[in-house]
CSV table of C-alpha atoms in Angstrom, one decimal:
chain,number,residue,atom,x,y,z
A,1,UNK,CA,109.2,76.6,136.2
A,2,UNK,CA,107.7,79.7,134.0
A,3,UNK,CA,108.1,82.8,135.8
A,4,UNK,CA,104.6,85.0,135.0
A,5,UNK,CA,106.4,88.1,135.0
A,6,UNK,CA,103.5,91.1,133.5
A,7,UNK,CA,103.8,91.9,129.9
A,8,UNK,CA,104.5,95.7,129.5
A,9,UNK,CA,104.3,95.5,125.4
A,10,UNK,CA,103.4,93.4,122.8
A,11,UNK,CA,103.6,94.2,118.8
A,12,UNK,CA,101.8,92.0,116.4
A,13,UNK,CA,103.4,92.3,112.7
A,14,UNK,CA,100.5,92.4,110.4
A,15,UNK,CA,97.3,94.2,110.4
A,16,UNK,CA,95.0,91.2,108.6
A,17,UNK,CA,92.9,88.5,110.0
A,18,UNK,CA,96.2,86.5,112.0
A,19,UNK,CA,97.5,90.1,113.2
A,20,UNK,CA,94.1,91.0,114.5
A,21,UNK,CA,93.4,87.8,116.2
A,22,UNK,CA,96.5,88.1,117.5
A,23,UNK,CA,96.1,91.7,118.7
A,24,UNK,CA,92.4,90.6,120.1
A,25,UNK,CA,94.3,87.6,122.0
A,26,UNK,CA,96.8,89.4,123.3
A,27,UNK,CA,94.7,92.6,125.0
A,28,UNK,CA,94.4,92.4,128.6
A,29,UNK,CA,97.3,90.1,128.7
A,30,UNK,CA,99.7,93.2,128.4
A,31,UNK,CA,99.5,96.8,129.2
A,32,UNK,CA,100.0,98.1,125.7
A,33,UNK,CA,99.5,95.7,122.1
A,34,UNK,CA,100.8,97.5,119.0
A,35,UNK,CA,99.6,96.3,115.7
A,36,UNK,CA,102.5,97.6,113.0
A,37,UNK,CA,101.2,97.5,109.2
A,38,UNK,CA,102.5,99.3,106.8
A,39,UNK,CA,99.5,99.4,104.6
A,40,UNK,CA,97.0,101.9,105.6
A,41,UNK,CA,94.1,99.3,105.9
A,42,UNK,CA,90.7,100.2,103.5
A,43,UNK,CA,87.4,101.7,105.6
A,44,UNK,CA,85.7,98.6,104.5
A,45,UNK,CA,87.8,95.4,103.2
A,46,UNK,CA,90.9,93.6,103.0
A,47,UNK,CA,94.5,94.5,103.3
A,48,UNK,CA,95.8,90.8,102.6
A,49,UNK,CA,97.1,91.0,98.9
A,50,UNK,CA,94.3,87.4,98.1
A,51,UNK,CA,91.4,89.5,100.6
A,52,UNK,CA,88.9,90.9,98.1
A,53,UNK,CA,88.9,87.1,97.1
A,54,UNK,CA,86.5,84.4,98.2
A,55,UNK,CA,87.3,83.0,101.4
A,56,UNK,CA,85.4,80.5,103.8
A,57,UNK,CA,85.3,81.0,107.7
A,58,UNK,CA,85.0,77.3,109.0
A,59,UNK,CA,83.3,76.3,112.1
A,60,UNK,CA,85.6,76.6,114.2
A,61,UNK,CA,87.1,79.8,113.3
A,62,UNK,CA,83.3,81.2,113.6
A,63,UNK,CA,84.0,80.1,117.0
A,64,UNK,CA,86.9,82.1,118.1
A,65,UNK,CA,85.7,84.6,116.3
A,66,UNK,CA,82.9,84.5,119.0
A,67,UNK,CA,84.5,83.4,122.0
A,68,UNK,CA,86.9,87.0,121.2
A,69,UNK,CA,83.8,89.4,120.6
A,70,UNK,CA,80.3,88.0,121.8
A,71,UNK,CA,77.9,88.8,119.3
A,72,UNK,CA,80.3,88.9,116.4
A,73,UNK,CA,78.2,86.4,113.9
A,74,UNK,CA,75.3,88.6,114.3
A,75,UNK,CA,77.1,91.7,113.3
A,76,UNK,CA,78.0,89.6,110.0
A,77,UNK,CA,74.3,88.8,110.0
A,78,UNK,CA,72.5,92.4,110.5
A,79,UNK,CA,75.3,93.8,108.0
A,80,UNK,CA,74.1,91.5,105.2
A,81,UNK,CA,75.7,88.2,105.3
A,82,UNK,CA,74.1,84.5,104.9
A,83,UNK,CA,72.5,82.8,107.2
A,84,UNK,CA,72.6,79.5,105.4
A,85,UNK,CA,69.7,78.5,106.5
A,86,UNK,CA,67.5,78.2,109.8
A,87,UNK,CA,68.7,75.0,110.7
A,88,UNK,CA,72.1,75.3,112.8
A,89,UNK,CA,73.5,71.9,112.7
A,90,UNK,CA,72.1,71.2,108.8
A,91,UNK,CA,73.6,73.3,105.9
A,92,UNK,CA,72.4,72.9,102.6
A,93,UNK,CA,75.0,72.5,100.0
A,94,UNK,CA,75.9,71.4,96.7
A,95,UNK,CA,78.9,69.4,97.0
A,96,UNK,CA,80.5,67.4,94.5
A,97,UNK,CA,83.5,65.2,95.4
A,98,UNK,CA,84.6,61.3,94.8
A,99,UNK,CA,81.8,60.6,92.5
A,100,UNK,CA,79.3,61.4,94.6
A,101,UNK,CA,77.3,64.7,95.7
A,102,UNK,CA,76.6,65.6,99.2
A,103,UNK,CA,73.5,67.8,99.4
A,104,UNK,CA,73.8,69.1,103.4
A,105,UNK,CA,77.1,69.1,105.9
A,106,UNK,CA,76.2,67.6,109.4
A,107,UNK,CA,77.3,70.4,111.8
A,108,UNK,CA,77.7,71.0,115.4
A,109,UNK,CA,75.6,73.8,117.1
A,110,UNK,CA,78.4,76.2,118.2
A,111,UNK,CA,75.2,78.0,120.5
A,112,UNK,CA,75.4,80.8,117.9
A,113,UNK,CA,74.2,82.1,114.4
A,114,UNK,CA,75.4,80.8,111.4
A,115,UNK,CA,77.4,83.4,109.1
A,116,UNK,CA,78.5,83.5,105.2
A,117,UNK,CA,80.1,86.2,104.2
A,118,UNK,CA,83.3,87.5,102.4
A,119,UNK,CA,86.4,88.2,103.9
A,120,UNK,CA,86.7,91.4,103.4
A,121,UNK,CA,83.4,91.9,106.0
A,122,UNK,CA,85.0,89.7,108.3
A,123,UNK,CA,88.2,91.4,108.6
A,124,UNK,CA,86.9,95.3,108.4
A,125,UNK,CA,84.8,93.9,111.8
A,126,UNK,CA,87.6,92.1,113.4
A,127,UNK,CA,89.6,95.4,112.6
A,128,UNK,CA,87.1,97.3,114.1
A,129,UNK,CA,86.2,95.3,117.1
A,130,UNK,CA,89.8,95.1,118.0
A,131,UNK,CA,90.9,98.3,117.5
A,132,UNK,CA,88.3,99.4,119.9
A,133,UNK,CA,89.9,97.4,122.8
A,134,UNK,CA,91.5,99.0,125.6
A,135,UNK,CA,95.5,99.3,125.1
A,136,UNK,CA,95.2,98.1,121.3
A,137,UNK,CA,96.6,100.5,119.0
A,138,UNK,CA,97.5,100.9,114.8
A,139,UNK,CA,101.0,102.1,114.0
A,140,UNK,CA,101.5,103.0,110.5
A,141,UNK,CA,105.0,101.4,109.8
A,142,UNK,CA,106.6,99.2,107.7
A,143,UNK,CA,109.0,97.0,109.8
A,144,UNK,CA,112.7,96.4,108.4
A,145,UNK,CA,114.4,94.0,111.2
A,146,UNK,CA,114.3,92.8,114.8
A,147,UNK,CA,116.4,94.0,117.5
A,148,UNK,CA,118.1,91.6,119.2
A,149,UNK,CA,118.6,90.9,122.6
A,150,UNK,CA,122.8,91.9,123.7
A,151,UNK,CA,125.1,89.7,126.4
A,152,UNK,CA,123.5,86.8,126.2
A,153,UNK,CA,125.8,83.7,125.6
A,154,UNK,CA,123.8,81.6,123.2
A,155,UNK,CA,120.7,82.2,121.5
A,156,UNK,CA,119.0,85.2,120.1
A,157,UNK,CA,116.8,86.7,122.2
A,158,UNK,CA,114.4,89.3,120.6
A,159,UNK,CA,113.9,92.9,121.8
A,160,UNK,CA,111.7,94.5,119.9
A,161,UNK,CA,110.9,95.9,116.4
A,162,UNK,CA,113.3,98.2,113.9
A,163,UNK,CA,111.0,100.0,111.8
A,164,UNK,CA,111.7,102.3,108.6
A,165,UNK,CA,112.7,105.2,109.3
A,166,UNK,CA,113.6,105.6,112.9
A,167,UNK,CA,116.5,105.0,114.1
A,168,UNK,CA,115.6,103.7,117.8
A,169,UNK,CA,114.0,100.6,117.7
A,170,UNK,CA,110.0,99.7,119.3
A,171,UNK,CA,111.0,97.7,122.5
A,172,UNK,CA,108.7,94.9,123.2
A,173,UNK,CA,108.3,92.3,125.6
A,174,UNK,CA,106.6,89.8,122.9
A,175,UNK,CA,107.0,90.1,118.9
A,176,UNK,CA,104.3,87.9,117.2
A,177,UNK,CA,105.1,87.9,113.3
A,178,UNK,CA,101.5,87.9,111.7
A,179,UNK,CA,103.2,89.5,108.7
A,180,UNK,CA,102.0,86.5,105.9
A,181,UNK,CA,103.6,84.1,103.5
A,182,UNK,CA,106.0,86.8,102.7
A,183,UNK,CA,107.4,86.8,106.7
A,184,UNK,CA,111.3,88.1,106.6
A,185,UNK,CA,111.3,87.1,110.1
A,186,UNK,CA,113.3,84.0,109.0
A,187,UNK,CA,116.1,86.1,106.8
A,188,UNK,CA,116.5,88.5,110.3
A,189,UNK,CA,118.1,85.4,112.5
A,190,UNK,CA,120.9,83.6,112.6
A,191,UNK,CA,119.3,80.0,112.3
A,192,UNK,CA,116.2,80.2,110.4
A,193,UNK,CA,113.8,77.3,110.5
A,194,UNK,CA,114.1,74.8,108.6
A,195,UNK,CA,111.0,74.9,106.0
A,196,UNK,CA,108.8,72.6,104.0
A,197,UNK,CA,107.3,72.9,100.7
A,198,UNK,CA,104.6,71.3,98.0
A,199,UNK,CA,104.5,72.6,94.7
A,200,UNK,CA,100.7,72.7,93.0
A,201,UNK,CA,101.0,76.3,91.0
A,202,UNK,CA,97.5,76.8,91.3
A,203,UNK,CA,95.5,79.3,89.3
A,204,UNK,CA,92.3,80.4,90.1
A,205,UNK,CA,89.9,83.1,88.9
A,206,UNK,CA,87.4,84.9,91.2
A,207,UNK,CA,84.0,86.2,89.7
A,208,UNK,CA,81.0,88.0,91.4
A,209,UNK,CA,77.6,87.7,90.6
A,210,UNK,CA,73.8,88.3,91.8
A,211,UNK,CA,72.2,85.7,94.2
A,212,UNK,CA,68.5,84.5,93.6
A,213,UNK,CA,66.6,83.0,95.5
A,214,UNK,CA,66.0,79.4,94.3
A,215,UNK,CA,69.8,78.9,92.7
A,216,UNK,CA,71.5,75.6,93.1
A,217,UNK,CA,68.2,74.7,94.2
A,218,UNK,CA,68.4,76.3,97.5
A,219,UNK,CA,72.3,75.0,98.6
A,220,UNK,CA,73.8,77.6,100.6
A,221,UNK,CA,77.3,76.6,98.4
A,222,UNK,CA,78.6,74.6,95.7
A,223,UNK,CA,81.5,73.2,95.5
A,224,UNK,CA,82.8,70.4,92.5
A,225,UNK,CA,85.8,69.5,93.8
A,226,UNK,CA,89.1,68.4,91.1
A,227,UNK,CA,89.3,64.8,90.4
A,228,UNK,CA,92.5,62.1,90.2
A,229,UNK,CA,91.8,62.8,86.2
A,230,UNK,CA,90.5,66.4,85.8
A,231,UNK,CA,93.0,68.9,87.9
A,232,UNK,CA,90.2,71.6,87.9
A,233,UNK,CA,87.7,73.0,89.8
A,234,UNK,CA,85.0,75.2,91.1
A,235,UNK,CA,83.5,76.8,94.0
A,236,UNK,CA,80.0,79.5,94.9
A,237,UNK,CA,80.4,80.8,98.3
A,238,UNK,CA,77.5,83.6,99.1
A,239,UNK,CA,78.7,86.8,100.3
A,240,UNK,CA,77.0,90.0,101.7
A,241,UNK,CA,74.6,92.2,98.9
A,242,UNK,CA,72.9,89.2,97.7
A,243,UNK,CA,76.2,88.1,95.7
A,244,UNK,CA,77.5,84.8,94.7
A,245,UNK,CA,81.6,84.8,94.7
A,246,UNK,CA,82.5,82.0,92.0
A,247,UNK,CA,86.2,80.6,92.0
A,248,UNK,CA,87.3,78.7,88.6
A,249,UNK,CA,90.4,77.1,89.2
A,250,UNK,CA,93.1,74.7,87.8
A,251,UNK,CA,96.4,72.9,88.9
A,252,UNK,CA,99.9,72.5,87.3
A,253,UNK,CA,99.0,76.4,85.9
A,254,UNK,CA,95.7,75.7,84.1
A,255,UNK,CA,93.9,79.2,84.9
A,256,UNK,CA,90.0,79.7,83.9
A,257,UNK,CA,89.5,82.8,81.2
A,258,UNK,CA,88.3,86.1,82.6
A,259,UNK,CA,85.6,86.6,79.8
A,260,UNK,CA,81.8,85.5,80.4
A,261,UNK,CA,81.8,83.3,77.6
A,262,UNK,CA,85.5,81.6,78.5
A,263,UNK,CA,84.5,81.5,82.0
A,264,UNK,CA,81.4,79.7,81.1
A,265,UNK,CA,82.7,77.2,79.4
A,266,UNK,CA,85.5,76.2,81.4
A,267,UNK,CA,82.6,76.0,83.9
A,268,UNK,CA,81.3,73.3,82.0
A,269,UNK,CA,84.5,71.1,81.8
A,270,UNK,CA,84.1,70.6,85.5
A,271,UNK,CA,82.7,67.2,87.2
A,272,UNK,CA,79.5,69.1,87.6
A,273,UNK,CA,78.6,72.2,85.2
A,274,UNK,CA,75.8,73.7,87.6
A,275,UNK,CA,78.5,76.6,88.2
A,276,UNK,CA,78.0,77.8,84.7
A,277,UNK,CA,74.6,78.8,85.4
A,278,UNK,CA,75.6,81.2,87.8
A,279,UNK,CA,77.9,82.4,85.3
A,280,UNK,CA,75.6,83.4,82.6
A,281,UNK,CA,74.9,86.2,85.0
A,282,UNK,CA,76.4,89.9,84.5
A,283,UNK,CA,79.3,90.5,86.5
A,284,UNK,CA,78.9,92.9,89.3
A,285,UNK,CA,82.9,93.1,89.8
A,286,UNK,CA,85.9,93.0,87.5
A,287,UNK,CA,87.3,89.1,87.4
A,288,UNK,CA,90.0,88.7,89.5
A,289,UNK,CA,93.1,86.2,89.1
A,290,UNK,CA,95.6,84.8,91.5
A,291,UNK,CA,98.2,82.5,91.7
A,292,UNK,CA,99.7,80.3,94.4
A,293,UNK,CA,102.5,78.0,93.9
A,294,UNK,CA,102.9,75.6,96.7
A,295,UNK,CA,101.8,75.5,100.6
A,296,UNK,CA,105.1,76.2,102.9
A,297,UNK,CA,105.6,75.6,106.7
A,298,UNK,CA,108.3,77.3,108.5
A,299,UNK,CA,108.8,74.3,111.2
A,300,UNK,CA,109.6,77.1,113.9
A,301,UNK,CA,108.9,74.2,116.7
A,302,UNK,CA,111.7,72.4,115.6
A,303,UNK,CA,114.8,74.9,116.4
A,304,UNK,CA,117.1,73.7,119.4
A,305,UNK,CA,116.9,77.3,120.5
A,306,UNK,CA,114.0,79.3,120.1
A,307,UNK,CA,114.5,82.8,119.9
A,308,UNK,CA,113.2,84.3,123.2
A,309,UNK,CA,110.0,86.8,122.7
A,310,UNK,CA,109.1,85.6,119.4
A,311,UNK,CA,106.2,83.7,117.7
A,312,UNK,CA,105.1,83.7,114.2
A,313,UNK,CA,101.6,82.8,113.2
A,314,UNK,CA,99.1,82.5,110.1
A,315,UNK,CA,100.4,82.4,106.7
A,316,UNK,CA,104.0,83.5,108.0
A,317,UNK,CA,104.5,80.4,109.7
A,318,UNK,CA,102.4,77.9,107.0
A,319,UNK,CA,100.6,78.9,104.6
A,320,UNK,CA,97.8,76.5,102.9
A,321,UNK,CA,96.8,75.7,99.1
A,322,UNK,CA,93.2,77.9,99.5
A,323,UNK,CA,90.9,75.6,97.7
A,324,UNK,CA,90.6,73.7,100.9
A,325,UNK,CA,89.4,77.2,102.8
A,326,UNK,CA,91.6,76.2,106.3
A,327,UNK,CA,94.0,79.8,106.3
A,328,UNK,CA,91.5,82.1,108.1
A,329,UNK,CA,90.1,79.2,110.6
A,330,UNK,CA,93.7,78.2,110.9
A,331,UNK,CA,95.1,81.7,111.6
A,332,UNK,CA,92.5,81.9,114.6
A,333,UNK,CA,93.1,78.7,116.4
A,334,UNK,CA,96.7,80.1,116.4
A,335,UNK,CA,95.8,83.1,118.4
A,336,UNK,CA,93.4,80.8,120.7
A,337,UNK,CA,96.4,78.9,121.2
A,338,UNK,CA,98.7,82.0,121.9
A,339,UNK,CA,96.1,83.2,124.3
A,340,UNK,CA,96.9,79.9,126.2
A,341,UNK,CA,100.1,79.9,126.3
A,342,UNK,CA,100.1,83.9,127.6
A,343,UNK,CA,98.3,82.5,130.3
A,344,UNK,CA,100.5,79.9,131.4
A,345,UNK,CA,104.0,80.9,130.8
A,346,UNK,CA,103.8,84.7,131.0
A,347,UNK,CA,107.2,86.2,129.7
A,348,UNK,CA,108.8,83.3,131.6
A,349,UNK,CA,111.9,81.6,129.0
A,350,UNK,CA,109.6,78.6,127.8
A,351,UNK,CA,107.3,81.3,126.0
A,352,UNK,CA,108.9,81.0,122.9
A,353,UNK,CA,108.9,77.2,122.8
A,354,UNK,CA,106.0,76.6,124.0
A,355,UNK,CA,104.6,79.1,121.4
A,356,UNK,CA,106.1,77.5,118.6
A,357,UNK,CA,104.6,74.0,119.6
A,358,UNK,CA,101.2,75.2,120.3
A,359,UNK,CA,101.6,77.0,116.5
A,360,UNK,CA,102.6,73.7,115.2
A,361,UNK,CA,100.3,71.5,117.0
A,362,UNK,CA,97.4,73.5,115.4
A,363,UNK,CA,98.7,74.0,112.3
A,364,UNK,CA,99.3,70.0,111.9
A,365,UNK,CA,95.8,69.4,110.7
A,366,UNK,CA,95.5,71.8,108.5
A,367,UNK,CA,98.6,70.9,106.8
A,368,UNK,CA,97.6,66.9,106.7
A,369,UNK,CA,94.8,67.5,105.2
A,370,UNK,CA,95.8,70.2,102.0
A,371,UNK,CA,98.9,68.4,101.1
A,372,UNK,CA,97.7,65.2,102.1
A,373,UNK,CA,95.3,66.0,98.7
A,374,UNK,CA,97.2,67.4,96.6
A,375,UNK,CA,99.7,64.5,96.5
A,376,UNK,CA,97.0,62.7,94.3
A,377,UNK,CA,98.8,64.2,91.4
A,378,UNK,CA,102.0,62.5,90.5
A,379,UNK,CA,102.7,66.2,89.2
A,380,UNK,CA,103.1,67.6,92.9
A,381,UNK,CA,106.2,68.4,93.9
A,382,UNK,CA,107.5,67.9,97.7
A,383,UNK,CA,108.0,65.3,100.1
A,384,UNK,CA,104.9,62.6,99.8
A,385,UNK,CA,103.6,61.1,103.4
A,386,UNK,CA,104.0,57.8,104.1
A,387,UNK,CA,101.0,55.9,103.1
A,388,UNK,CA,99.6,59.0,101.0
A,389,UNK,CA,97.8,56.8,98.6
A,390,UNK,CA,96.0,54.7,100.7
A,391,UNK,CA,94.7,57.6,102.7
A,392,UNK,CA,93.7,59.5,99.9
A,393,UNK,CA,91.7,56.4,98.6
A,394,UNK,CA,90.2,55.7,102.0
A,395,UNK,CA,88.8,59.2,102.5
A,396,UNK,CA,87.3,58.7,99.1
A,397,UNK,CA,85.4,56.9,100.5
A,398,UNK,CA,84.5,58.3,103.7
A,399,UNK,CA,83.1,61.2,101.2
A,400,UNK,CA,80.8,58.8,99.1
A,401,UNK,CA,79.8,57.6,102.6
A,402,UNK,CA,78.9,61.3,103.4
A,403,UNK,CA,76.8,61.2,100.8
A,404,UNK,CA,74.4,59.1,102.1
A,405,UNK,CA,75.3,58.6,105.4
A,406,UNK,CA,74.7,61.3,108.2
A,407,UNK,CA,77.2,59.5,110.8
A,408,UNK,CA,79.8,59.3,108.3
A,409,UNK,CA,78.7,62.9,107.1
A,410,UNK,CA,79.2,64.9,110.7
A,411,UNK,CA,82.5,63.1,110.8
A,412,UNK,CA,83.8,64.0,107.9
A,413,UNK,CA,82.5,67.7,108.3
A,414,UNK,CA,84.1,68.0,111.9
A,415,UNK,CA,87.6,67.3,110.0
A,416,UNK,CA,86.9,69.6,107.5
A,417,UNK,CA,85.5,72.2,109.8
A,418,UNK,CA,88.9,71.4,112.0
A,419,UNK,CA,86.5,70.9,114.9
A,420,UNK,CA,88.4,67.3,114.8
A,421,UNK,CA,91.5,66.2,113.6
A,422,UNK,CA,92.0,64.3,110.4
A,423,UNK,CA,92.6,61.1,112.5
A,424,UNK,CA,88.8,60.8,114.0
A,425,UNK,CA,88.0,59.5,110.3
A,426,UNK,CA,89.9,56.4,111.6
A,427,UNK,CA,87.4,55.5,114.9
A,428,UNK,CA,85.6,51.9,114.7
A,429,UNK,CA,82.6,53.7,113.8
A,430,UNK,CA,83.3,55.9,111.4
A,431,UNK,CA,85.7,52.6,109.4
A,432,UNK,CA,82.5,50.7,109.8
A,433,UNK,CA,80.0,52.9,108.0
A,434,UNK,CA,82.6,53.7,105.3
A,435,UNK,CA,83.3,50.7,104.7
A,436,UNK,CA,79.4,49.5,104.4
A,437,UNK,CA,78.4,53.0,102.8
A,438,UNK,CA,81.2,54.4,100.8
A,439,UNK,CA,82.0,51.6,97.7
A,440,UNK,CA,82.0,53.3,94.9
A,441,UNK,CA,78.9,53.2,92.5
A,442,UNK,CA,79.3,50.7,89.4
A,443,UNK,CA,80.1,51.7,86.0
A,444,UNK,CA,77.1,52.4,83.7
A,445,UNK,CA,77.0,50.4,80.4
């Protein structure tokens, strides 16, 4: 049985959107919560390496956002960002996927406003909100090892924090590694996790333009999704100012040019062209590139000894291909599920574990769903699921159902949104309707 022992300290590595979370989480749950970055974070923005690039904050990452700080969609709101719309369980959108275009996503109403916005609004605000909390404090510190625990005959327990510089290390009753893809938590034990990988080396460009009124014929997004046959794509997300963020991206390292004219044309080359439009419009940023070669999960949940007083969340412990917009959402359900597990084991000696499977339980979806899709290319390296084919043909056609159908449409939303997991596409009803609404249209001519 967990002994609920009180928490003295807690230090979050990472200062971004998991680290925050985490932070948020964690206060009032212990006496003192550091947050150690060694960045020194921007008065407005990002300090994720990818942050000043579009990102998406799915349902039900809005929602821990909320359940953390009441109010926080409105702050988003009066500071500029997207409503989408009046309608909170209808948002319009230009979606095209599977040979079909879905015009609105089906949503639940979370009881709160609607926001669209970049990340680097979201995060400044989670920064601030958190940073405002009683007992949650910034060191600026860039953190070189763990100390580990001493005497104890098997296992490594974790004691705190070694930090450049100084030579005593920053005791701790809790470490949470929030630290990002490029986590050396792994490299600082003596049995790392084993890890898994897929291969896509995706390239992507990031754009930003003026908003009308009126564009994409009033869809709060657009999204045309890559094919089987065409390994590109292309995404509008609103943001703040009245701005459109455009993403032009490619598998396999196809990127999209940085110039107007290139830009526009490998706009064109897409399923649907409607994004070169947008792109005929000055741009109010310098283009930015980035790269990302494969998803990876650090399967923490599956060590025979965890070690004691650690968890690792967010990118550090899986980190997703972004064109399917899950890292953020994901990173927050994490820090829900810490908050959980605070609460029922304390600092008892199941934390760890228990951590560790509440990390992967989340992250499971997530994971199904980005690699699941990316295995559609024979060119995607890493270990294919069972059945991968099939599945990937069947949701096909749950998304042509979606099209036209507003059951199959909030179903396949809720997955999407991960305010349901991947397997609810699978219940009698929704099988039914995508089996009588999803068959693909027939060839012209």
């Amino acid at each position: 049985m967990a002994t609920n022992t009180p928490l003295d300290r807690i230090v979050v590595i990472g200062g971004s959107i998991a680290g925050l979370a985490a932070a948020a989480t964690a206060a009032g749950r212990a006496r003192e919560v550091l947050v150690v970055e060694r960045r020194e974070p921007p008065a407005t923005g990002s300090i994720a390496p990818q942050g000043h690039l579009p990102h998406v904050m799915l349902a039900a990452g809005s929602r821990v956002l909320e359940q953390l700080f009441a109010g926080f969609a409105q702050d988003l709101l009066d500071r500029g960002a997207s409503s989408g719309g009046a309608d909170p369980v209808r948002l319009p959108c230009h979606w095209v996927a599977s040979g079909s275009t879905r015009t609105h996503l089906q949503l639940r109403d979370l009881g709160f406003p609607r926001a669209l916005c970049s990340r680097s609004l979201v995060e400044s605000r989670l920064r601030a909100a958190t940073l405002a909390l009683p007992g949650v404090r910034s060191v600026r510190a860039s953190v070189e090892g763990l100390a580990l625990e001493s005497g104890r005959a098997r296992g490594a327990g974790v004691a705190g924090v070694r930090l450049r510089g100084v030579v005593d290390p920053l005791d701790a009753d809790l470490v949470i590694d929030a630290s990002g893809r490029g986590s050396h938590t792994e490299r600082w034990l003596p049995c790392p996790p084993p890890a898994t990988e897929v291969v896509v080396d995706l390239r992507y460009t990031a754009y930003v333009v003026e908003r009308h009124a009126g564009d994409l014929d009033g869809a709060a997004f657009a999204i045309i999704q890559n094919t089987r046959d065409l390994p590109r794509l292309g995404v509008a997300l609103p943001m703040e100012g009245q701005r459109w963020q455009v993403v032009l991206g490619g598998y396999f390292g196809t990127a999209a040019p940085r110039d107007g004219d290139g830009a526009r044309s490998f706009a064109r080359t897409l399923a649907d062209p409607v994004l070169a439009t947008l792109l005929s419009r000055p741009a109010l940023e310098e283009p930015a590139g980035y790269s990302f070669r494969s998803s990876r999960r650090r399967h923490w949940d599956r060590l025979g000894e965890h070690p004691r007083n650690l968890c690792v969340l967010g990118d550090a412990a899986a980190s997703f291909n972004p064109v399917y917009g899950q890292g953020m959402s994901a990173a927050l359900l994490q820090a829900e599920a810490l908050g959980r597990v605070l609460d029922r084991a304390g600092t008892g000696p199941e934390l760890a574990g228990d951590l560790a499977r509440e990390v992967a339980s989340v992250v499971d979806g997530p994971w199904l769903i980005a690699t699941g899709a990316d295995f559609v290319y024979p060119a995607t390296r890493g270990r294919r699921p069972p059945g991968n084919r099939l599945v990937n043909r069947y949701v096909d056609r749950v998304t042509r159902a979606a099209a036209v159908d507003d059951h199959s449409n909030a179903a396949l939303t809720d997955v999407q949104q991960l305010t349901a997991p991947p397997a609810s596409l699978f219940r009698p009803g929704v099988l039914t309707r995508t089996l009588r609404h999803g068959a693909r249209p027939p060839q012209r001519g």
